[in-house]
PDB file of C-alpha atoms in Angstrom:
ATOM      1  CA  MET L1189       2.851 -40.372  11.325  1.00 48.00           C
ATOM      2  CA  LYS L1190       4.814 -42.893   9.290  1.00 53.00           C
ATOM      3  CA  GLY L1191       7.528 -41.365   7.164  1.00 55.00           C
ATOM      4  CA  LYS L1192       7.265 -37.969   8.863  1.00 59.00           C
ATOM      5  CA  SER L1193      10.493 -36.526  10.230  1.00 62.00           C
ATOM      6  CA  ASP L1194      10.427 -34.897  13.644  1.00 73.00           C
ATOM      7  CA  LYS L1195      13.506 -32.871  12.795  1.00 80.00           C
ATOM      8  CA  SER L1196      12.946 -29.143  13.284  1.00 85.00           C
ATOM      9  CA  PRO L1197      14.459 -26.532  10.974  1.00 82.00           C
ATOM     10  CA  PRO L1198      17.453 -24.615  12.289  1.00 81.00           C
ATOM     11  CA  PRO L1199      16.761 -21.221  13.895  1.00 84.00           C
ATOM     12  CA  TYR L1200      16.761 -18.313  11.475  1.00 79.00           C
ATOM     13  CA  SER L1201      19.596 -15.940  12.301  1.00 75.00           C
ATOM     14  CA  GLY L1202      18.599 -13.120   9.972  1.00 81.00           C
ATOM     15  CA  GLY L1203      16.007 -10.408  10.399  1.00 87.00           C
ATOM     16  CA  PRO L1204      14.323  -7.459   8.704  1.00 94.00           C
ATOM     17  CA  LYS L1205      16.556  -4.590   7.629  1.00 96.00           C
ATOM     18  CA  LEU L1206      15.156  -1.084   7.186  1.00 98.00           C
ATOM     19  CA  LEU L1207      15.915   0.154   3.678  1.00 98.00           C
ATOM     20  CA  THR L1208      17.166   3.734   3.804  1.00 98.00           C
ATOM     21  CA  TYR L1209      18.172   3.917   0.140  1.00 98.00           C
ATOM     22  CA  ASN L1210      16.525   3.355  -3.238  1.00 98.00           C
ATOM     23  CA  VAL L1211      16.572  -0.150  -4.714  1.00 97.00           C
ATOM     24  CA  ASN L1212      15.738  -1.993  -7.948  1.00 96.00           C
ATOM     25  CA  HIS L1213      12.685  -4.128  -7.180  1.00 95.00           C
ATOM     26  CA  GLY L1214      13.742  -6.697  -9.796  1.00 93.00           C
ATOM     27  CA  GLU L1215      16.757  -7.564  -7.648  1.00 93.00           C
ATOM     28  CA  ILE L1216      14.599  -8.567  -4.663  1.00 93.00           C
ATOM     29  CA  ASP L1217      13.563 -12.169  -5.237  1.00 88.00           C
ATOM     30  CA  GLU L1218      10.070 -13.522  -4.665  1.00 89.00           C
ATOM     31  CA  ASP L1219      11.524 -15.741  -1.945  1.00 90.00           C
ATOM     32  CA  ASP L1220      12.698 -12.719   0.029  1.00 94.00           C
ATOM     33  CA  ILE L1221      10.384 -10.459   2.026  1.00 96.00           C
ATOM     34  CA  ILE L1222       9.607  -6.773   1.651  1.00 97.00           C
ATOM     35  CA  SER L1223       7.377  -5.554   4.493  1.00 98.00           C
ATOM     36  CA  THR L1224       5.945  -2.091   3.936  1.00 98.00           C
ATOM     37  CA  VAL L1225       4.683   0.294   6.620  1.00 98.00           C
ATOM     38  CA  MET L1226       2.951   3.669   6.341  1.00 98.00           C
ATOM     39  CA  PRO L1227       4.367   5.642   9.315  1.00 98.00           C
ATOM     40  CA  ARG L1228       2.547   8.933   8.726  1.00 98.00           C
ATOM     41  CA  PHE L1229       0.147  10.681   6.394  1.00 98.00           C
ATOM     42  CA  ARG L1230      -1.516  14.038   6.074  1.00 97.00           C
ATOM     43  CA  VAL L1231      -4.661  15.496   4.536  1.00 97.00           C
ATOM     44  CA  LYS L1232      -3.882  19.078   3.571  1.00 96.00           C
ATOM     45  CA  GLY L1233      -6.968  21.124   2.845  1.00 95.00           C
ATOM     46  CA  LYS L1234     -10.660  21.238   3.815  1.00 93.00           C
ATOM     47  CA  ASP L1235     -12.039  19.825   0.554  1.00 94.00           C
ATOM     48  CA  TRP L1236     -13.080  16.527   2.139  1.00 96.00           C
ATOM     49  CA  LEU L1237     -14.793  18.009   5.184  1.00 92.00           C
ATOM     50  CA  GLY L1238     -18.571  18.028   5.252  1.00 81.00           C
ATOM     51  CA  PHE L1239     -20.515  21.157   6.190  1.00 79.00           C
ATOM     52  CA  GLY L1240     -20.082  22.042   9.854  1.00 80.00           C
ATOM     53  CA  ARG L1241     -17.793  19.109  10.578  1.00 85.00           C
ATOM     54  CA  THR L1242     -15.273  19.449  13.406  1.00 91.00           C
ATOM     55  CA  HIS L1243     -13.284  16.324  12.508  1.00 94.00           C
ATOM     56  CA  GLN L1244     -11.950  14.746   9.341  1.00 96.00           C
ATOM     57  CA  LYS L1245     -12.763  11.042   9.083  1.00 96.00           C
ATOM     58  CA  ILE L1246     -11.218   8.826   6.423  1.00 97.00           C
ATOM     59  CA  ASP L1247     -10.981   5.154   5.478  1.00 97.00           C
ATOM     60  CA  VAL L1248      -7.842   4.043   3.620  1.00 98.00           C
ATOM     61  CA  TYR L1249      -7.825   0.879   1.499  1.00 98.00           C
ATOM     62  CA  ARG L1250      -5.446  -0.921  -0.805  1.00 98.00           C
ATOM     63  CA  ALA L1251      -6.140  -3.401  -3.590  1.00 98.00           C
ATOM     64  CA  THR L1252      -3.570  -5.976  -4.644  1.00 97.00           C
ATOM     65  CA  PRO L1253      -3.321  -8.962  -7.023  1.00 96.00           C
ATOM     66  CA  ASP L1254      -2.425 -11.468  -4.285  1.00 94.00           C
ATOM     67  CA  GLY L1255      -5.470 -13.668  -4.733  1.00 91.00           C
ATOM     68  CA  LYS L1256      -5.939 -17.032  -6.394  1.00 93.00           C
ATOM     69  CA  ILE L1257      -3.756 -17.818  -9.418  1.00 92.00           C
ATOM     70  CA  SER L1258      -5.099 -20.204 -12.064  1.00 91.00           C
ATOM     71  CA  VAL L1259      -4.421 -21.323 -15.630  1.00 91.00           C
ATOM     72  CA  LYS L1260      -7.132 -22.022 -18.214  1.00 86.00           C
ATOM     73  CA  ASN L1261      -6.510 -22.797 -21.872  1.00 83.00           C
ATOM     74  CA  GLY L1262      -2.928 -21.631 -21.551  1.00 85.00           C
ATOM     75  CA  THR L1263      -3.918 -18.277 -20.015  1.00 89.00           C
ATOM     76  CA  ILE L1264      -3.027 -17.192 -16.476  1.00 92.00           C
ATOM     77  CA  LYS L1265      -5.623 -15.487 -14.329  1.00 91.00           C
ATOM     78  CA  ALA L1266      -4.800 -13.604 -11.120  1.00 90.00           C
ATOM     79  CA  GLU L1267      -7.500 -12.468  -8.714  1.00 95.00           C
ATOM     80  CA  SER L1268      -7.327  -9.285  -6.647  1.00 97.00           C
ATOM     81  CA  LYS L1269      -8.162  -8.649  -3.002  1.00 97.00           C
ATOM     82  CA  ALA L1270      -8.872  -5.470  -1.027  1.00 97.00           C
ATOM     83  CA  TYR L1271      -7.589  -4.652   2.457  1.00 98.00           C
ATOM     84  CA  ASN L1272      -8.495  -1.883   4.877  1.00 98.00           C
ATOM     85  CA  ILE L1273      -5.388   0.001   6.013  1.00 98.00           C
ATOM     86  CA  GLY L1274      -7.371   1.761   8.696  1.00 97.00           C
ATOM     87  CA  TYR L1275     -10.050   4.205   9.756  1.00 97.00           C
ATOM     88  CA  PHE L1276      -8.760   7.558  11.016  1.00 97.00           C
ATOM     89  CA  ARG L1277     -10.362  10.507  12.771  1.00 96.00           C
ATOM     90  CA  PHE L1278      -8.581  13.786  13.467  1.00 95.00           C
ATOM     91  CA  ARG L1279      -9.378  17.405  14.192  1.00 94.00           C
ATOM     92  CA  LYS L1280     -10.412  19.912  11.544  1.00 93.00           C
ATOM     93  CA  LYS L1281      -7.453  22.043  12.574  1.00 94.00           C
ATOM     94  CA  GLY L1282      -5.167  19.262  11.346  1.00 94.00           C
ATOM     95  CA  VAL L1283      -6.284  19.589   7.745  1.00 94.00           C
ATOM     96  CA  LYS L1284      -6.248  23.387   7.866  1.00 91.00           C
ATOM     97  CA  LYS L1285      -2.664  23.341   9.108  1.00 94.00           C
ATOM     98  CA  GLY L1286      -1.570  20.339   7.027  1.00 94.00           C
ATOM     99  CA  TRP L1287      -0.374  18.386  10.060  1.00 97.00           C
ATOM    100  CA  TRP L1288       1.291  15.018   9.646  1.00 98.00           C
ATOM    101  CA  HIS L1289      -0.457  12.275  11.635  1.00 97.00           C
ATOM    102  CA  LYS L1290       1.516   9.357  13.046  1.00 97.00           C
ATOM    103  CA  VAL L1291      -0.301   6.115  12.248  1.00 97.00           C
ATOM    104  CA  ASP L1292       2.349   3.348  11.866  1.00 98.00           C
ATOM    105  CA  LYS L1293       0.013   1.134   9.846  1.00 98.00           C
ATOM    106  CA  GLU L1294       1.103  -1.965   7.961  1.00 98.00           C
ATOM    107  CA  PHE L1295       0.562  -1.476   4.243  1.00 98.00           C
ATOM    108  CA  ASP L1296       1.743  -4.900   3.072  1.00 98.00           C
ATOM    109  CA  SER L1297       3.491  -7.498   5.222  1.00 97.00           C
ATOM    110  CA  ASP L1298       5.035  -9.171   2.171  1.00 97.00           C
ATOM    111  CA  TRP L1299       4.972  -7.107  -1.037  1.00 97.00           C
ATOM    112  CA  ASN L1300       5.922  -9.816  -3.522  1.00 95.00           C
ATOM    113  CA  MET L1301       7.457  -9.169  -6.920  1.00 94.00           C
ATOM    114  CA  SER L1302       4.333 -10.718  -8.437  1.00 94.00           C
ATOM    115  CA  GLU L1303       2.250  -7.888  -6.905  1.00 96.00           C
ATOM    116  CA  ASN L1304       3.530  -5.600  -9.597  1.00 96.00           C
ATOM    117  CA  GLU L1305       1.011  -2.826  -9.119  1.00 97.00           C
ATOM    118  CA  GLN L1306      -1.285  -2.154  -6.173  1.00 98.00           C
ATOM    119  CA  VAL L1307      -3.845   0.603  -5.679  1.00 98.00           C
ATOM    120  CA  ILE L1308      -4.367   2.911  -2.730  1.00 98.00           C
ATOM    121  CA  THR L1309      -7.676   4.703  -2.294  1.00 98.00           C
ATOM    122  CA  VAL L1310      -9.104   7.062   0.325  1.00 98.00           C
ATOM    123  CA  PHE L1311     -12.743   7.564   1.358  1.00 98.00           C
ATOM    124  CA  SER L1312     -14.047  10.431   3.484  1.00 97.00           C
ATOM    125  CA  LYS L1313     -16.668   9.319   6.007  1.00 95.00           C
ATOM    126  CA  HIS L1314     -19.915  11.243   6.545  1.00 93.00           C
ATOM    127  CA  HIS L1315     -23.281  10.937   8.288  1.00 88.00           C
ATOM    128  CA  PHE L1316     -25.463  10.290   5.250  1.00 86.00           C
ATOM    129  CA  GLN L1317     -26.963   6.860   4.581  1.00 84.00           C
ATOM    130  CA  GLY L1318     -26.115   4.553   1.721  1.00 89.00           C
ATOM    131  CA  GLU L1319     -22.998   2.945   0.322  1.00 94.00           C
ATOM    132  CA  THR L1320     -20.306   3.814  -2.174  1.00 95.00           C
ATOM    133  CA  SER L1321     -18.888   1.066  -4.402  1.00 96.00           C
ATOM    134  CA  VAL L1322     -15.780   1.405  -6.524  1.00 97.00           C
ATOM    135  CA  GLU L1323     -13.793  -0.953  -8.733  1.00 97.00           C
ATOM    136  CA  LEU L1324     -10.015  -0.936  -8.556  1.00 97.00           C
ATOM    137  CA  ASN L1325      -7.596  -2.315 -11.156  1.00 97.00           C
ATOM    138  CA  THR L1326      -4.381  -4.076 -10.156  1.00 97.00           C
ATOM    139  CA  LYS L1327      -1.537  -5.677 -12.113  1.00 97.00           C
ATOM    140  CA  ALA L1328       0.437  -8.848 -11.473  1.00 96.00           C
ATOM    141  CA  GLY L1329       3.653 -10.219 -12.929  1.00 95.00           C
ATOM    142  CA  PHE L1330       3.358 -13.874 -13.983  1.00 94.00           C
ATOM    143  CA  LYS L1331       4.251 -15.917 -17.059  1.00 92.00           C
ATOM    144  CA  LEU L1332       4.008 -19.507 -18.224  1.00 91.00           C
ATOM    145  CA  ASP L1333       7.357 -21.246 -18.541  1.00 84.00           C
ATOM    146  CA  GLU L1334       6.922 -24.782 -19.902  1.00 80.00           C
ATOM    147  CA  SER L1335       3.440 -24.990 -18.353  1.00 81.00           C
ATOM    148  CA  LYS L1336       4.794 -23.740 -15.020  1.00 89.00           C
ATOM    149  CA  ILE L1337       3.786 -20.382 -13.530  1.00 92.00           C
ATOM    150  CA  THR L1338       6.794 -18.205 -12.813  1.00 92.00           C
ATOM    151  CA  VAL L1339       7.147 -14.667 -11.503  1.00 94.00           C
ATOM    152  CA  THR L1340       8.315 -11.750 -13.620  1.00 93.00           C
ATOM    153  CA  PRO L1341       9.163  -8.183 -12.495  1.00 93.00           C
ATOM    154  CA  SER L1342       7.056  -6.789 -15.353  1.00 92.00           C
ATOM    155  CA  ALA L1343       3.283  -6.394 -15.252  1.00 93.00           C
ATOM    156  CA  THR L1344       1.601  -9.053 -17.404  1.00 93.00           C
ATOM    157  CA  LEU L1345      -1.896  -9.523 -15.954  1.00 95.00           C
ATOM    158  CA  SER L1346      -4.698  -7.193 -14.904  1.00 95.00           C
ATOM    159  CA  SER L1347      -7.512  -7.900 -12.455  1.00 95.00           C
ATOM    160  CA  LYS L1348     -10.237  -5.997 -10.647  1.00 96.00           C
ATOM    161  CA  VAL L1349     -11.703  -5.907  -7.161  1.00 97.00           C
ATOM    162  CA  LYS L1350     -14.771  -4.121  -5.827  1.00 97.00           C
ATOM    163  CA  ILE L1351     -14.813  -2.165  -2.562  1.00 97.00           C
ATOM    164  CA  THR L1352     -18.012  -1.046  -0.851  1.00 97.00           C
ATOM    165  CA  VAL L1353     -17.915   1.495   1.987  1.00 97.00           C
ATOM    166  CA  GLY L1354     -20.885   2.832   3.918  1.00 96.00           C
ATOM    167  CA  SER L1355     -21.578   6.548   4.475  1.00 95.00           C
ATOM    168  CA  ALA L1356     -18.565   7.591   2.455  1.00 96.00           C
ATOM    169  CA  LYS L1357     -17.250   9.313  -0.655  1.00 96.00           C
ATOM    170  CA  GLN L1358     -14.267   8.056  -2.603  1.00 97.00           C
ATOM    171  CA  ARG L1359     -11.850  10.960  -2.797  1.00 97.00           C
ATOM    172  CA  VAL L1360      -8.661   9.715  -4.483  1.00 98.00           C
ATOM    173  CA  LYS L1361      -7.016   6.611  -5.839  1.00 97.00           C
ATOM    174  CA  ALA L1362      -3.578   5.928  -7.258  1.00 97.00           C
ATOM    175  CA  GLN L1363      -1.641   3.055  -8.787  1.00 97.00           C
ATOM    176  CA  LEU L1364       1.481   2.104  -6.821  1.00 98.00           C
ATOM    177  CA  SER L1365       3.970   0.097  -8.823  1.00 97.00           C
ATOM    178  CA  ARG L1366       6.474  -1.915  -6.789  1.00 97.00           C
ATOM    179  CA  ARG L1367       9.222  -0.762  -9.142  1.00 96.00           C
ATOM    180  CA  GLN L1368       8.483   2.934  -8.693  1.00 97.00           C
ATOM    181  CA  VAL L1369       7.858   2.752  -4.947  1.00 98.00           C
ATOM    182  CA  LEU L1370      11.120   0.927  -4.173  1.00 98.00           C
ATOM    183  CA  SER L1371      13.152   3.129  -6.509  1.00 98.00           C
ATOM    184  CA  THR L1372      11.928   6.245  -4.652  1.00 98.00           C
ATOM    185  CA  ILE L1373      12.228   5.237  -1.001  1.00 98.00           C
ATOM    186  CA  VAL L1374      14.272   8.363  -0.293  1.00 98.00           C
ATOM    187  CA  GLY L1375      14.884  11.669  -2.048  1.00 98.00           C
ATOM    188  CA  LYS L1376      12.618  14.297  -3.564  1.00 97.00           C
ATOM    189  CA  GLY L1377      11.530  12.248  -6.578  1.00 95.00           C
ATOM    190  CA  ILE L1378       8.807  13.663  -8.809  1.00 94.00           C
ATOM    191  CA  THR L1379       6.882  15.122  -5.860  1.00 96.00           C
ATOM    192  CA  ASN L1380       9.886  17.264  -4.872  1.00 97.00           C
ATOM    193  CA  GLU L1381       9.156  16.657  -1.185  1.00 98.00           C
ATOM    194  CA  THR L1382      10.662  14.608   1.629  1.00 98.00           C
ATOM    195  CA  TYR L1383       9.821  13.840   5.247  1.00 98.00           C
ATOM    196  CA  THR L1384      12.693  13.383   7.682  1.00 98.00           C
ATOM    197  CA  ASP L1385      12.171  10.415   9.998  1.00 98.00           C
ATOM    198  CA  GLY L1386      15.041   9.066  12.104  1.00 97.00           C
ATOM    199  CA  GLY L1387      17.475  11.175  10.123  1.00 98.00           C
ATOM    200  CA  VAL L1388      16.329   9.661   6.801  1.00 98.00           C
ATOM    201  CA  GLN L1389      14.710  11.847   4.132  1.00 98.00           C
ATOM    202  CA  TYR L1390      11.885   9.641   2.867  1.00 98.00           C
ATOM    203  CA  ASN L1391      10.189  10.493  -0.394  1.00 98.00           C
ATOM    204  CA  VAL L1392       6.652  11.840   0.042  1.00 98.00           C
ATOM    205  CA  LYS L1393       3.985  10.310  -2.209  1.00 98.00           C
ATOM    206  CA  LYS L1394       0.987  12.490  -3.082  1.00 97.00           C
ATOM    207  CA  VAL L1395      -2.534  11.615  -4.238  1.00 97.00           C
ATOM    208  CA  GLY L1396      -4.547  14.800  -4.389  1.00 96.00           C
ATOM    209  CA  ILE L1397      -4.535  16.358  -0.906  1.00 97.00           C
ATOM    210  CA  PHE L1398      -3.469  13.031   0.657  1.00 98.00           C
ATOM    211  CA  SER L1399       0.278  12.636   1.274  1.00 98.00           C
ATOM    212  CA  PHE L1400       2.211   9.754   2.816  1.00 98.00           C
ATOM    213  CA  TYR L1401       5.546   7.963   2.838  1.00 98.00           C
ATOM    214  CA  PHE L1402       6.638   4.368   3.217  1.00 98.00           C
ATOM    215  CA  LYS L1403       9.210   2.479   5.233  1.00 98.00           C
ATOM    216  CA  HIS L1404      10.306  -0.832   3.742  1.00 98.00           C
ATOM    217  CA  TYR L1405      11.914  -3.679   5.684  1.00 98.00           C
ATOM    218  CA  TYR L1406      13.902  -6.271   3.747  1.00 97.00           C
ATOM    219  CA  THR L1407      14.400  -9.851   4.947  1.00 96.00           C
ATOM    220  CA  ASP L1408      16.883 -11.998   2.980  1.00 92.00           C
ATOM    221  CA  LEU L1409      15.764 -15.617   3.080  1.00 86.00           C
TER     222      LEU L1409
END
């Protein structure tokens, strides 16, 4: 094609670095990458088990404001999307004992600064017919700067997304702010609990009887 350069970019010599300390999310630019993984979780207690069930079955979702961004009459609008983290099935004994289950699921491959606040929600799966629909609220960080959309580390916009799951009950949901999550990568935090993984004491997040922790990988671009 005329005018098109066939010059390739130089090879990238960097790579993702596992963060084993707490960080200020405002100091991680939008151009850089934070990839977040959920290594393990647990469901501690039989509250979500149906009568006579031998296994606990759950669906885990997240909602995030990473959809279409638009401006109308000087007002920014950010749309939300929902993603399935995974469907999990484990023995009843696991919830009675409070076992941690290794899942190694990607939570967000690139948790941008603009995704100021995401939502995590958990559904228990059952054998009854019908669907459950829920609406989740997320928050984004954008502002208009001389008619140009720029990113801000503070939440400025709210949006909603609907999730529909068959044969299920929504059990818990929780807002996850990027600021709070990255400032409590390790240590007891407000939950007063850690999980040691690879010699690192990761902070345990709790939503009802559902507990989990995150690993974050930072790539400096």
